Amino acid sequence: MILEDFHTHTVFCDGDNSPEEMVLSAVEQGIKKLGLLVHAYVEFDDCCVKIENIEKFKAEIARLREKYKEKIQIFCGIEMDYYSPMELDGFDYVIGSVHYIKCGEEYVAVDTRPSVLKKAADKYFGGDMYAVCEAYYSMVGELADKFKVNIIGHFDLITKFSEKEKLFDTDNERYITAATKAIEKLVKHNIPFEINTGAISRGYRTTPYPSFDLAKVIAAHGGNFVLSSDSHNKTTLCKEFDKWENAYKSLGAEIVTL
């Protein structure tokens, strides 16, 4: 089992635990490398780090890195949203993610509630959910050109609710084409895609992002993967890594460590 986790959140954004609580839990579990992240500041986002806390976060991670250096390697990361204006100085690595689609003057979250996406489709896309997906994947495909990204975050986040409330068919040709176009752009940068188990921890899905079908496409285009828990709680670090490492490898996917 891979014992490193580079996608974890703390009370500095929308996590449940302090950075030190996350570190202590990781040490107890035998984790060798731990990345602690903030959600990058976005003016309209309620879950992101506050501007006044950015330097405090960096200082706290530096303190913990020194305090626990004999037990674990600790890294200071940022999950950079497509619409964030933040500078990236002082962070060890960047996860690139899309959480919003801009529709007119409105920023529509893709991962809060199914009704939000349905309303946006009706209001801005003539009820066409595949047009919503196309807008989403168009931005995802630009992440590596827009920022210096080290990991592609939850590639198909727009499918968060698909198991419980299916808003569109992921076998639809338009959906597959939109996702494949994004994959083709991203793999050129040789950046790993997450196998992200966060939605499993929070009860939205029974499988990680990306779906098996999209993972096959990524692997076929020469892309590789890194396991991540997207933990917002100390109890879900490296969530089901052993199970999903084997499952995705069976698809021909290469899983790397950082």
Coordinates of N, CA, C and O in Angstrom, one line a residue, residues 7-148:
H7 N -3.3 15.2 -0.7 CA -4.5 16.0 -0.8 C -5.3 15.9 0.5 O -6.1 15.0 0.6
T8 N -5.0 16.8 1.4 CA -5.6 16.8 2.7 C -5.9 18.3 3.1 O -5.1 19.2 2.8
H9 N -7.0 18.5 3.7 CA -7.4 19.8 4.1 C -7.6 19.9 5.6 O -8.0 19.0 6.3
T10 N -7.4 21.1 6.2 CA -7.5 21.4 7.6 C -8.4 22.5 7.9 O -9.1 23.0 7.0
V11 N -8.5 22.9 9.2 CA -9.3 24.0 9.6 C -8.9 25.4 8.9 O -9.6 26.4 9.0
F12 N -7.8 25.4 8.3 CA -7.4 26.6 7.6 C -8.3 26.9 6.3 O -8.3 28.0 5.8
C13 N -9.0 25.9 5.9 CA -10.1 26.1 4.9 C -11.3 25.4 5.3 O -12.0 25.8 6.3
D14 N -11.7 24.2 4.8 CA -13.0 23.6 5.1 C -12.8 22.2 5.8 O -13.7 21.4 5.8
G15 N -11.6 22.0 6.3 CA -11.3 20.7 7.0 C -11.8 20.7 8.5 O -12.1 21.8 9.0
D16 N -11.8 19.5 9.1 CA -12.3 19.4 10.4 C -11.2 19.5 11.5 O -11.5 19.9 12.6
N17 N -10.0 19.2 11.1 CA -8.9 19.1 12.1 C -7.8 20.1 11.8 O -7.7 20.6 10.7
S18 N -7.0 20.4 12.9 CA -5.9 21.3 12.7 C -4.8 20.5 11.9 O -4.8 19.3 11.9
P19 N -3.8 21.3 11.4 CA -2.7 20.6 10.7 C -2.0 19.6 11.6 O -1.6 18.5 11.2
E20 N -1.8 20.0 12.9 CA -1.0 19.1 13.7 C -1.8 17.8 14.0 O -1.2 16.7 14.1
E21 N -3.1 17.9 14.1 CA -3.9 16.7 14.3 C -3.8 15.8 13.1 O -3.8 14.6 13.3
M22 N -3.8 16.4 11.9 CA -3.6 15.6 10.7 C -2.3 14.9 10.7 O -2.2 13.7 10.4
V23 N -1.2 15.6 11.1 CA 0.1 15.1 11.1 C 0.2 13.9 12.1 O 0.7 12.8 11.8
L24 N -0.3 14.1 13.3 CA -0.3 13.1 14.3 C -1.0 11.8 13.9 O -0.6 10.7 14.2
S25 N -2.2 12.0 13.2 CA -2.9 10.8 12.7 C -2.1 10.1 11.6 O -2.0 8.9 11.6
A26 N -1.4 10.9 10.8 CA -0.6 10.3 9.7 C 0.5 9.5 10.3 O 0.9 8.4 9.9
V27 N 1.2 10.1 11.3 CA 2.3 9.4 12.0 C 1.8 8.1 12.6 O 2.5 7.0 12.5
E28 N 0.7 8.1 13.2 CA 0.1 6.9 13.9 C -0.2 5.8 12.9 O 0.0 4.6 13.1
Q29 N -0.6 6.2 11.6 CA -0.9 5.3 10.6 C 0.3 4.8 9.8 O 0.1 4.0 8.9
G30 N 1.5 5.4 10.1 CA 2.7 5.0 9.4 C 2.8 5.6 8.0 O 3.6 5.2 7.2
I31 N 2.1 6.7 7.8 CA 2.2 7.4 6.5 C 3.6 8.1 6.5 O 4.1 8.7 7.4
K32 N 4.3 8.0 5.3 CA 5.6 8.5 5.2 C 5.7 10.0 4.7 O 6.6 10.7 5.0
K33 N 4.8 10.3 3.8 CA 4.7 11.7 3.3 C 3.3 12.2 3.3 O 2.4 11.5 3.0
L34 N 3.2 13.5 3.8 CA 1.9 14.1 4.0 C 1.9 15.5 3.4 O 2.7 16.3 3.8
G35 N 1.0 15.7 2.5 CA 0.8 17.1 1.9 C -0.4 17.7 2.6 O -1.5 17.1 2.5
L36 N -0.3 18.9 3.1 CA -1.4 19.7 3.7 C -1.7 20.8 2.8 O -0.8 21.6 2.5
L37 N -2.9 21.0 2.5 CA -3.3 22.0 1.5 C -4.3 23.0 2.1 O -5.0 22.8 3.0
V38 N -4.3 24.2 1.4 CA -5.5 25.1 1.6 C -6.2 25.2 0.2 O -5.5 25.0 -0.8
H39 N -7.5 25.4 0.2 CA -8.2 25.8 -1.0 C -7.8 27.2 -1.3 O -7.9 28.1 -0.4
A40 N -7.3 27.5 -2.4 CA -6.9 28.8 -2.8 C -8.0 29.8 -2.6 O -9.2 29.5 -2.8
Y41 N -7.7 31.0 -2.3 CA -8.7 32.1 -2.1 C -9.4 32.4 -3.4 O -8.8 32.6 -4.4
V42 N -10.7 32.4 -3.3 CA -11.6 32.8 -4.4 C -12.7 33.7 -3.7 O -13.3 33.2 -2.7
E43 N -12.9 34.8 -4.3 CA -13.7 35.8 -3.6 C -15.1 35.3 -3.3 O -15.7 35.6 -2.2
F44 N -15.7 34.5 -4.1 CA -17.1 34.1 -4.0 C -17.2 32.7 -3.3 O -18.3 32.2 -3.2
D45 N -16.1 32.1 -2.9 CA -16.1 30.8 -2.3 C -16.1 30.8 -0.8 O -15.2 31.5 -0.2
D46 N -17.0 30.0 -0.2 CA -17.0 30.0 1.3 C -16.1 29.0 1.9 O -15.9 29.0 3.2
C47 N -15.5 28.1 1.2 CA -14.7 27.0 1.7 C -13.2 27.3 1.6 O -12.4 26.4 2.1
C48 N -12.8 28.4 1.0 CA -11.4 28.6 0.8 C -10.7 29.3 2.0 O -11.4 29.7 2.9
V49 N -9.4 29.3 1.9 CA -8.6 30.0 2.9 C -8.9 31.5 2.9 O -9.1 32.1 1.9
K50 N -8.9 32.1 4.1 CA -9.0 33.6 4.2 C -7.7 34.2 3.9 O -6.6 33.7 4.3
I51 N -7.7 35.3 3.2 CA -6.4 36.0 2.8 C -5.5 36.2 4.0 O -4.3 35.9 3.9
E52 N -6.1 36.6 5.1 CA -5.2 36.9 6.3 C -4.6 35.7 6.9 O -3.7 35.8 7.8
N53 N -5.1 34.5 6.5 CA -4.5 33.2 7.1 C -3.5 32.5 6.2 O -3.0 31.5 6.6
I54 N -3.3 33.0 5.0 CA -2.4 32.3 4.1 C -1.0 32.2 4.7 O -0.4 31.1 4.7
E55 N -0.4 33.3 5.1 CA 0.9 33.2 5.7 C 1.0 32.5 7.0 O 2.0 31.8 7.3
K56 N -0.1 32.5 7.8 CA -0.2 31.7 9.0 C -0.1 30.2 8.7 O 0.5 29.5 9.4
F57 N -0.8 29.9 7.6 CA -0.8 28.4 7.2 C 0.6 28.0 6.8 O 1.1 27.0 7.3
K58 N 1.3 28.8 6.0 CA 2.6 28.4 5.6 C 3.5 28.3 6.8 O 4.3 27.4 6.9
A59 N 3.4 29.2 7.8 CA 4.2 29.2 9.0 C 4.0 28.0 9.8 O 4.9 27.4 10.4
E60 N 2.7 27.6 9.9 CA 2.3 26.4 10.7 C 2.9 25.1 10.1 O 3.4 24.2 10.8
I61 N 2.8 25.0 8.8 CA 3.3 23.9 8.1 C 4.8 23.8 8.2 O 5.4 22.7 8.5
A62 N 5.5 24.9 8.2 CA 7.0 25.0 8.4 C 7.3 24.5 9.8 O 8.3 23.8 10.0
R63 N 6.5 24.9 10.8 CA 6.8 24.5 12.2 C 6.6 23.0 12.3 O 7.4 22.4 13.0
L64 N 5.5 22.5 11.8 CA 5.3 21.1 11.9 C 6.3 20.2 11.1 O 6.7 19.2 11.6
R65 N 6.8 20.7 10.0 CA 7.8 20.0 9.2 C 9.1 19.9 10.1 O 9.7 18.8 10.1
E66 N 9.4 20.9 10.8 CA 10.6 20.8 11.6 C 10.4 20.0 12.9 O 11.2 19.1 13.2
K67 N 9.2 20.1 13.5 CA 8.9 19.4 14.7 C 8.9 17.9 14.5 O 9.3 17.1 15.4
Y68 N 8.3 17.4 13.4 CA 8.1 16.0 13.1 C 9.1 15.5 12.0 O 8.8 14.4 11.5
K69 N 10.2 16.1 11.8 CA 11.0 15.7 10.7 C 11.6 14.3 10.8 O 12.0 13.7 9.8
E70 N 11.7 13.9 12.0 CA 12.2 12.5 12.2 C 11.2 11.4 12.0 O 11.5 10.2 12.0
K71 N 9.9 11.8 11.9 CA 8.9 10.8 11.8 C 8.1 10.8 10.4 O 7.6 9.8 10.0
I72 N 8.1 12.0 9.8 CA 7.3 12.1 8.6 C 7.8 13.3 7.7 O 8.3 14.3 8.3
Q73 N 7.7 13.2 6.4 CA 7.9 14.3 5.5 C 6.6 15.1 5.3 O 5.6 14.5 4.9
I74 N 6.7 16.4 5.5 CA 5.5 17.2 5.4 C 5.7 18.2 4.3 O 6.7 18.9 4.2
F75 N 4.6 18.4 3.5 CA 4.7 19.4 2.4 C 3.6 20.4 2.5 O 2.5 20.1 2.9
C76 N 3.8 21.6 2.0 CA 2.9 22.7 2.1 C 2.3 22.9 0.7 O 3.0 23.3 -0.2
G77 N 1.0 22.6 0.5 CA 0.4 22.7 -0.8 C -0.8 23.6 -0.9 O -1.3 24.1 0.1
I78 N -1.2 23.8 -2.1 CA -2.4 24.6 -2.4 C -3.2 24.0 -3.5 O -2.7 23.4 -4.5
E79 N -4.5 23.9 -3.3 CA -5.4 23.5 -4.3 C -5.9 24.7 -5.0 O -6.7 25.5 -4.5
M80 N -5.4 24.9 -6.2 CA -5.6 26.1 -7.0 C -6.9 26.0 -7.8 O -6.9 25.1 -8.7
D81 N -7.9 26.8 -7.5 CA -9.1 26.7 -8.3 C -8.9 27.5 -9.6 O -8.1 28.5 -9.6
Y82 N -9.6 27.2 -10.6 CA -9.4 27.8 -11.9 C -9.6 29.3 -11.8 O -8.9 30.1 -12.5
Y83 N -10.4 29.8 -10.9 CA -10.7 31.2 -10.8 C -10.0 32.0 -9.7 O -10.2 33.1 -9.5
S84 N -9.0 31.3 -9.1 CA -8.3 32.0 -8.0 C -7.3 32.9 -8.6 O -6.5 32.6 -9.5
P85 N -7.1 34.1 -7.9 CA -6.1 35.1 -8.3 C -4.8 34.9 -7.6 O -3.9 35.8 -7.7
M86 N -4.7 33.9 -6.7 CA -3.5 33.8 -5.8 C -2.2 33.6 -6.5 O -2.1 33.0 -7.5
E87 N -1.2 34.2 -5.9 CA 0.2 33.8 -6.3 C 0.6 32.5 -5.6 O 0.1 32.2 -4.5
L88 N 1.5 31.8 -6.2 CA 1.9 30.5 -5.8 C 3.2 30.4 -5.0 O 3.7 29.3 -4.7
D89 N 3.8 31.5 -4.8 CA 5.1 31.6 -4.0 C 4.9 31.0 -2.6 O 3.9 31.2 -1.9
G90 N 5.9 30.2 -2.2 CA 5.9 29.6 -0.9 C 5.2 28.3 -0.7 O 5.2 27.8 0.4
F91 N 4.7 27.8 -1.8 CA 4.0 26.5 -1.7 C 4.9 25.4 -2.4 O 5.5 25.7 -3.4
D92 N 4.9 24.2 -1.8 CA 5.8 23.1 -2.4 C 5.2 22.5 -3.6 O 5.9 22.0 -4.5
Y93 N 3.9 22.5 -3.7 CA 3.2 21.9 -4.9 C 1.8 22.5 -5.1 O 1.3 23.1 -4.1
V94 N 1.3 22.2 -6.2 CA -0.1 22.8 -6.6 C -0.9 21.7 -7.2 O -0.5 20.9 -8.1
I95 N -2.1 21.5 -6.7 CA -3.2 20.7 -7.3 C -4.1 21.7 -8.0 O -4.6 22.6 -7.5
G96 N -4.3 21.4 -9.3 CA -5.2 22.2 -10.1 C -6.6 21.6 -10.2 O -6.7 20.4 -10.5
S97 N -7.6 22.4 -9.9 CA -9.0 21.9 -9.9 C -10.0 22.9 -10.5 O -9.7 24.1 -10.5
V98 N -11.1 22.4 -10.9 CA -12.2 23.3 -11.3 C -13.4 22.9 -10.4 O -13.8 21.8 -10.4
H99 N -13.9 24.0 -9.7 CA -15.0 23.8 -8.8 C -16.2 24.6 -9.3 O -17.3 24.4 -8.8
Y100 N -16.0 25.5 -10.2 CA -17.1 26.4 -10.7 C -17.1 26.6 -12.2 O -16.0 26.5 -12.8
I101 N -18.2 26.8 -12.7 CA -18.4 27.2 -14.1 C -19.0 28.6 -14.1 O -20.0 28.9 -13.4
K102 N -18.4 29.5 -14.9 CA -18.9 30.9 -14.9 C -20.0 31.0 -16.0 O -19.8 30.6 -17.2
C103 N -21.2 31.4 -15.5 CA -22.3 31.5 -16.4 C -22.8 32.9 -16.3 O -23.4 33.3 -15.3
G104 N -22.6 33.7 -17.4 CA -22.9 35.1 -17.3 C -22.0 35.8 -16.2 O -20.8 35.7 -16.2
E105 N -22.6 36.4 -15.2 CA -21.9 37.0 -14.1 C -22.0 36.0 -12.9 O -21.5 36.4 -11.8
E106 N -22.5 34.9 -13.0 CA -22.7 33.9 -11.9 C -21.6 32.8 -12.0 O -21.3 32.3 -13.1
Y107 N -21.1 32.4 -10.8 CA -20.2 31.3 -10.7 C -21.0 30.1 -10.1 O -21.4 30.2 -9.0
V108 N -21.1 29.1 -10.9 CA -22.0 28.0 -10.5 C -21.1 26.8 -10.0 O -20.2 26.3 -10.8
A109 N -21.3 26.4 -8.8 CA -20.5 25.3 -8.2 C -21.0 24.0 -8.8 O -22.1 23.7 -9.0
V110 N -20.0 23.1 -9.1 CA -20.3 21.8 -9.7 C -20.4 20.8 -8.7 O -20.8 19.6 -9.0
D111 N -20.1 21.1 -7.4 CA -20.0 20.0 -6.4 C -20.7 20.3 -5.1 O -20.4 19.7 -4.1
T112 N -21.8 21.1 -5.1 CA -22.5 21.4 -3.9 C -23.8 20.6 -3.8 O -24.0 19.8 -2.9
R113 N -24.7 20.8 -4.8 CA -25.9 20.0 -4.9 C -26.3 19.8 -6.3 O -26.1 20.6 -7.2
P114 N -27.0 18.6 -6.6 CA -27.4 18.4 -8.0 C -28.4 19.5 -8.5 O -28.3 19.8 -9.7
S115 N -29.2 20.0 -7.6 CA -30.1 21.0 -8.0 C -29.5 22.3 -8.6 O -30.0 23.0 -9.4
V116 N -28.3 22.6 -8.1 CA -27.5 23.8 -8.5 C -27.1 23.6 -10.0 O -27.3 24.5 -10.8
L117 N -26.6 22.4 -10.3 CA -26.2 22.1 -11.7 C -27.5 22.1 -12.6 O -27.4 22.6 -13.8
K118 N -28.5 21.5 -12.2 CA -29.8 21.4 -13.0 C -30.3 22.8 -13.2 O -30.7 23.1 -14.4
K119 N -30.3 23.7 -12.2 CA -30.8 25.0 -12.4 C -29.9 25.8 -13.4 O -30.5 26.5 -14.2
A120 N -28.6 25.6 -13.3 CA -27.7 26.3 -14.2 C -28.0 25.8 -15.6 O -27.9 26.6 -16.6
A121 N -28.1 24.5 -15.8 CA -28.4 24.0 -17.1 C -29.7 24.6 -17.7 O -29.7 25.0 -18.9
D122 N -30.7 24.7 -16.9 CA -32.0 25.3 -17.4 C -31.9 26.8 -17.7 O -32.4 27.3 -18.7
K123 N -31.1 27.5 -16.8 CA -31.0 28.9 -17.0 C -30.1 29.4 -18.1 O -30.4 30.4 -18.8
Y124 N -28.9 28.7 -18.2 CA -27.9 29.2 -19.1 C -27.6 28.3 -20.3 O -27.0 28.8 -21.3
F125 N -28.1 27.1 -20.3 CA -27.7 26.1 -21.4 C -28.9 25.5 -22.0 O -28.8 24.4 -22.6
G126 N -30.1 26.1 -21.8 CA -31.3 25.6 -22.5 C -31.7 24.2 -22.0 O -32.3 23.4 -22.7
G127 N -31.3 23.9 -20.8 CA -31.6 22.6 -20.2 C -30.6 21.5 -20.6 O -30.8 20.3 -20.3
D128 N -29.6 21.8 -21.3 CA -28.7 20.8 -21.9 C -27.5 20.6 -20.9 O -26.5 21.3 -20.9
M129 N -27.6 19.5 -20.2 CA -26.6 19.1 -19.2 C -25.2 18.8 -19.9 O -24.2 19.0 -19.3
Y130 N -25.3 18.3 -21.1 CA -24.0 18.0 -21.8 C -23.3 19.3 -22.2 O -22.0 19.3 -22.2
A131 N -24.0 20.4 -22.4 CA -23.3 21.6 -22.6 C -22.7 22.1 -21.3 O -21.6 22.7 -21.4
V132 N -23.3 21.8 -20.2 CA -22.6 22.1 -18.9 C -21.3 21.3 -18.8 O -20.3 21.9 -18.4
C133 N -21.4 20.0 -19.1 CA -20.2 19.2 -19.0 C -19.1 19.7 -20.0 O -17.9 19.7 -19.6
E134 N -19.5 20.1 -21.2 CA -18.5 20.6 -22.1 C -17.8 21.9 -21.6 O -16.6 22.1 -21.8
A135 N -18.6 22.8 -20.9 CA -18.0 24.0 -20.4 C -17.1 23.6 -19.2 O -16.0 24.2 -19.1
Y136 N -17.4 22.6 -18.4 CA -16.6 22.2 -17.3 C -15.3 21.6 -17.8 O -14.2 22.0 -17.4
Y137 N -15.4 20.7 -18.8 CA -14.1 20.0 -19.2 C -13.3 20.9 -20.1 O -12.0 20.7 -20.1
S138 N -13.9 21.9 -20.7 CA -13.1 22.9 -21.4 C -12.1 23.6 -20.4 O -10.9 23.8 -20.8
M139 N -12.6 24.0 -19.2 CA -11.7 24.6 -18.2 C -10.7 23.6 -17.6 O -9.6 24.0 -17.4
V140 N -11.2 22.4 -17.4 CA -10.3 21.4 -16.8 C -9.1 21.2 -17.8 O -7.9 21.1 -17.3
G141 N -9.3 21.2 -19.0 CA -8.3 21.0 -20.0 C -7.3 22.1 -20.0 O -6.1 21.9 -20.5
E142 N -7.6 23.3 -19.5 CA -6.7 24.4 -19.5 C -5.9 24.6 -18.3 O -5.0 25.4 -18.2
L143 N -6.1 23.7 -17.3 CA -5.5 23.9 -16.0 C -4.0 24.0 -16.0 O -3.3 24.8 -15.4
A144 N -3.4 23.1 -16.8 CA -1.9 23.0 -16.8 C -1.3 24.2 -17.6 O -0.1 24.5 -17.5
D145 N -2.1 24.8 -18.5 CA -1.6 26.0 -19.2 C -1.8 27.2 -18.4 O -1.0 28.2 -18.5
K146 N -2.8 27.2 -17.5 CA -3.1 28.4 -16.7 C -2.2 28.5 -15.5 O -1.8 29.6 -15.1
F147 N -1.9 27.4 -14.8 CA -1.0 27.4 -13.6 C 0.1 26.4 -13.8 O 0.0 25.5 -14.6
K148 N 1.1 26.6 -12.9 CA 2.1 25.5 -12.8 C 1.6 24.5 -11.9 O 1.7 24.5 -10.7

